[in-house]
Short mmCIF file of C-alpha atoms in Angstrom, two decimals:
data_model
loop_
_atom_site.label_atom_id
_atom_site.label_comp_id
_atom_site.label_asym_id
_atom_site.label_seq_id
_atom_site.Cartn_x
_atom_site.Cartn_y
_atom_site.Cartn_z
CA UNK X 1 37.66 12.87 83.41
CA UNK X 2 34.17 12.31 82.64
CA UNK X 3 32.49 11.67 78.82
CA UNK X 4 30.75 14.48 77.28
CA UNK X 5 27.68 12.26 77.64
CA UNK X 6 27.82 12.53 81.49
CA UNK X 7 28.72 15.71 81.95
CA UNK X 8 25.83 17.12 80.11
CA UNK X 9 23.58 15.37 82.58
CA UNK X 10 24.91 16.45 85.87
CA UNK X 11 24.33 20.24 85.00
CA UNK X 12 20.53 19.36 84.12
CA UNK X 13 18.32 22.72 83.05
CA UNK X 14 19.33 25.95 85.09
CA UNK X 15 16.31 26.78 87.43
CA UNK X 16 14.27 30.33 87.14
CA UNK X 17 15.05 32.73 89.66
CA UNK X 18 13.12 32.30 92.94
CA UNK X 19 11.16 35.77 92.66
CA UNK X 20 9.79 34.11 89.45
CA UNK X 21 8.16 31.76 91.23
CA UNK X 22 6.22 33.99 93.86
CA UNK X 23 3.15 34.31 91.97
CA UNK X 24 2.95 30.96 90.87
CA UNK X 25 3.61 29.68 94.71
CA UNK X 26 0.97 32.55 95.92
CA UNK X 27 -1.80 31.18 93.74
CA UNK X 28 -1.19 27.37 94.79
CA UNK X 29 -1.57 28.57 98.16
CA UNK X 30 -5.02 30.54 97.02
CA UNK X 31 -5.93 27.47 95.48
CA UNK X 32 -5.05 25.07 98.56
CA UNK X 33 -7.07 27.12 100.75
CA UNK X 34 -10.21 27.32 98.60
CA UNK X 35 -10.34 23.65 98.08
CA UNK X 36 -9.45 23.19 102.22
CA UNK X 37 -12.83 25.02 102.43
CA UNK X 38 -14.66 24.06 99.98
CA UNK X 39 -14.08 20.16 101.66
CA UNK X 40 -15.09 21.54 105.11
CA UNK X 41 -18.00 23.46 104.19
CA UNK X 42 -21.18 22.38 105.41
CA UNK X 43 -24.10 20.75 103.93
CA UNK X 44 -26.45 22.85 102.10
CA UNK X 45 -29.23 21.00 104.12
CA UNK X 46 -27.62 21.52 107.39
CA UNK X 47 -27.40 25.37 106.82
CA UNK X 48 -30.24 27.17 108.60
CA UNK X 49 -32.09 29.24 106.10
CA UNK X 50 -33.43 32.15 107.22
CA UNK X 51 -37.09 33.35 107.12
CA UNK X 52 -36.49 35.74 104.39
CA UNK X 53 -34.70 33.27 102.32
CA UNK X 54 -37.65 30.76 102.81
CA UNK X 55 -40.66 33.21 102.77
CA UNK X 56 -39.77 36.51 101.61
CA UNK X 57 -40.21 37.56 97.52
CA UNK X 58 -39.92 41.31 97.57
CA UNK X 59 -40.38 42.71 95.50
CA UNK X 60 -42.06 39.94 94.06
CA UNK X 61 -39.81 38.06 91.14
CA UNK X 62 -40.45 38.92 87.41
CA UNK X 63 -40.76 35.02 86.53
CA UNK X 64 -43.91 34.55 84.31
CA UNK X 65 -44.44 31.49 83.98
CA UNK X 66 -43.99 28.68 86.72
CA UNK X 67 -42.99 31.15 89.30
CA UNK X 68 -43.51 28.16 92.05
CA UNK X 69 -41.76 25.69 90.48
CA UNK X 70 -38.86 28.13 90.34
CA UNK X 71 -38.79 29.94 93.32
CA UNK X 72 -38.99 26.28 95.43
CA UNK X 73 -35.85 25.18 93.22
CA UNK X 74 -34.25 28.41 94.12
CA UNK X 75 -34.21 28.14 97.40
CA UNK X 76 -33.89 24.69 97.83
CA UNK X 77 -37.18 24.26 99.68
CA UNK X 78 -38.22 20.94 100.68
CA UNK X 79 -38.96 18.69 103.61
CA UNK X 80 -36.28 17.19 106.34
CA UNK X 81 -36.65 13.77 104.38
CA UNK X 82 -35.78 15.39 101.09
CA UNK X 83 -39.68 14.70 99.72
CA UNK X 84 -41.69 18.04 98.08
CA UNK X 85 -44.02 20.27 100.44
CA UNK X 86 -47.20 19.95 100.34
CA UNK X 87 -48.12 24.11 100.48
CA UNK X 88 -45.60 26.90 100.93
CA UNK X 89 -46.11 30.61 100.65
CA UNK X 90 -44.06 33.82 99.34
CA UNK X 91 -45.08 37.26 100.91
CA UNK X 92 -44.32 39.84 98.41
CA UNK X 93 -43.65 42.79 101.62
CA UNK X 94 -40.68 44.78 102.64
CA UNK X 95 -39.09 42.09 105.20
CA UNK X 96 -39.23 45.71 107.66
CA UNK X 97 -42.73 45.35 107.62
CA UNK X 98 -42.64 41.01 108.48
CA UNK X 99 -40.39 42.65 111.11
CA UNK X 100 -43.16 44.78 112.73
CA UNK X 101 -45.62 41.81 113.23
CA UNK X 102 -43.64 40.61 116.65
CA UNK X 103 -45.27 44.14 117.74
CA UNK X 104 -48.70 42.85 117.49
CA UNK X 105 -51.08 42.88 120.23
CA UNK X 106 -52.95 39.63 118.64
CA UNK X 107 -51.15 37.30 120.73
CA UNK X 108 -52.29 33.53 120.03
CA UNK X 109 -50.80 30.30 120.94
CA UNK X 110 -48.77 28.28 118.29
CA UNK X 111 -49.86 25.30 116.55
CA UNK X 112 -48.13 21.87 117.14
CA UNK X 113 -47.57 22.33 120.93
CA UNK X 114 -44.85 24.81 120.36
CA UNK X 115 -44.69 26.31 123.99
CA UNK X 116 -43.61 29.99 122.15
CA UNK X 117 -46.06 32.51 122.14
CA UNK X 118 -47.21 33.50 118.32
CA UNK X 119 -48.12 36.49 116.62
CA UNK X 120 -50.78 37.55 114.15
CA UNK X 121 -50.14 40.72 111.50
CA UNK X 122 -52.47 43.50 112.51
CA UNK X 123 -52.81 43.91 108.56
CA UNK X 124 -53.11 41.36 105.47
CA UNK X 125 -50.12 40.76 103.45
CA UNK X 126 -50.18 39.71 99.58
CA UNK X 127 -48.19 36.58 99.06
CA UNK X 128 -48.49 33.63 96.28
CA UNK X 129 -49.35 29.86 97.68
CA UNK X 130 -48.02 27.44 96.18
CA UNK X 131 -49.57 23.80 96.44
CA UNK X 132 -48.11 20.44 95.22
CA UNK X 133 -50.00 19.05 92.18
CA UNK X 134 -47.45 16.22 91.38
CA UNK X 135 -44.36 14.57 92.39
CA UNK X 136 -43.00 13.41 96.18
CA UNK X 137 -39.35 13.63 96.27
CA UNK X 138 -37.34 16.89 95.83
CA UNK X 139 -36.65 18.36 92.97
CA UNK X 140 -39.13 16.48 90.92
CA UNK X 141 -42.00 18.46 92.40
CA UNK X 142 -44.64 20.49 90.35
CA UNK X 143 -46.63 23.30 92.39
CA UNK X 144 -49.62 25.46 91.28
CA UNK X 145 -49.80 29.07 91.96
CA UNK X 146 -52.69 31.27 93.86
CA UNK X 147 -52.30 34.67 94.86
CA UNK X 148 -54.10 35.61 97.99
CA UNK X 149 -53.89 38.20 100.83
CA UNK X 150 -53.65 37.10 104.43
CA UNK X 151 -52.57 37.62 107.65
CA UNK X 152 -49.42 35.87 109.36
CA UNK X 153 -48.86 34.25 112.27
CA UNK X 154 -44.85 34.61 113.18
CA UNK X 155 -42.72 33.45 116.38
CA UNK X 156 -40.50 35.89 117.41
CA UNK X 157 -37.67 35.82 119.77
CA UNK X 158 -35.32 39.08 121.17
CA UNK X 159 -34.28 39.45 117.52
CA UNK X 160 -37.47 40.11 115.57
CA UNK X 161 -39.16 37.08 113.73
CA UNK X 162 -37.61 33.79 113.92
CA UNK X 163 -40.07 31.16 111.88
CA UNK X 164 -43.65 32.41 110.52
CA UNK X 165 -45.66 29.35 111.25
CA UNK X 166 -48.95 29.84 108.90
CA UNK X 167 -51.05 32.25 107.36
CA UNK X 168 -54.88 32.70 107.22
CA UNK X 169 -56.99 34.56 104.62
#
């Protein structure tokens, strides 16, 4: 016959009931999954952004004061090498108008010995510039801000606008 000592230990806590433990198993699995792919999800550098992300501010951001400086940080806009950019530009248009610009009969060719054919807006756009005053590597860049009008020049493929390579006032 066993002690009292050593009985006690061989019937141990009784366990909850199995339907207890749904939810709890349903939301390790939730959370298993979400860090799965968070671990396979690719590099914010390696993700494509699109023109609108990159170029498009419409309508045009209520941000007072150091609009470039935010808007670059926003959308994580920087050189290859992870150093500032020298100039980049926000159009402040309805992206359906951007769109229209691959209709354009001012055809010209691209800059850079890009073998695609271009296209120049038939009408001016308003857009802020923003040029680098200080710093080289990304984030630590500081921009000033000019507001201009000018017309784009865009590649376009089968699906509308694909990069817009410049403007000119």
């Amino acid at each position: 016959m066993l002690s009292m000592r050593a009985t006690a230990k061989t019937k141990g806590i009784k366990p909850k009931h199995v339907k207890d433990l749904i939810p709890l198993m349903i939301l390790m699995v939730i959370i298993f999954l979400l860090l799965l792919f968070w671990e396979n999800e690719l590099d914010e550098d390696a993700v494509a952004a699109t023109l609108e992300q990159l170029h498009v501010d419409y309508p045009q951001s209520d941000i007072p004061i150091r609009y470039c400086n935010h808007m670059i940080i926003q959308r994580i806009i920087k050189e290859p090498n992870n150093t500032c950019k020298k100039e980049h530009f926000f159009i402040h248009e309805r992206p359906r108008n951007i769109n229209s610009v691959c209709n354009s009969p001012r055809r010209l060719p691209c800059q850079n010995h890009d073998p695609s054919l271009c296209f120049l807006s038939e009408i001016e756009f308003k857009m802020t510039v923003c040029k680098l005053i200080e710093g080289t590597r990304y984030p630590a860049c500081n921009y000033r801000l000019f507001t201009t009008e000018g017309f784009i020049v865009v590649i376009c493929d089968d699906m509308g606008p694909s990069k817009i390579q410049r403007y000119t006032e």
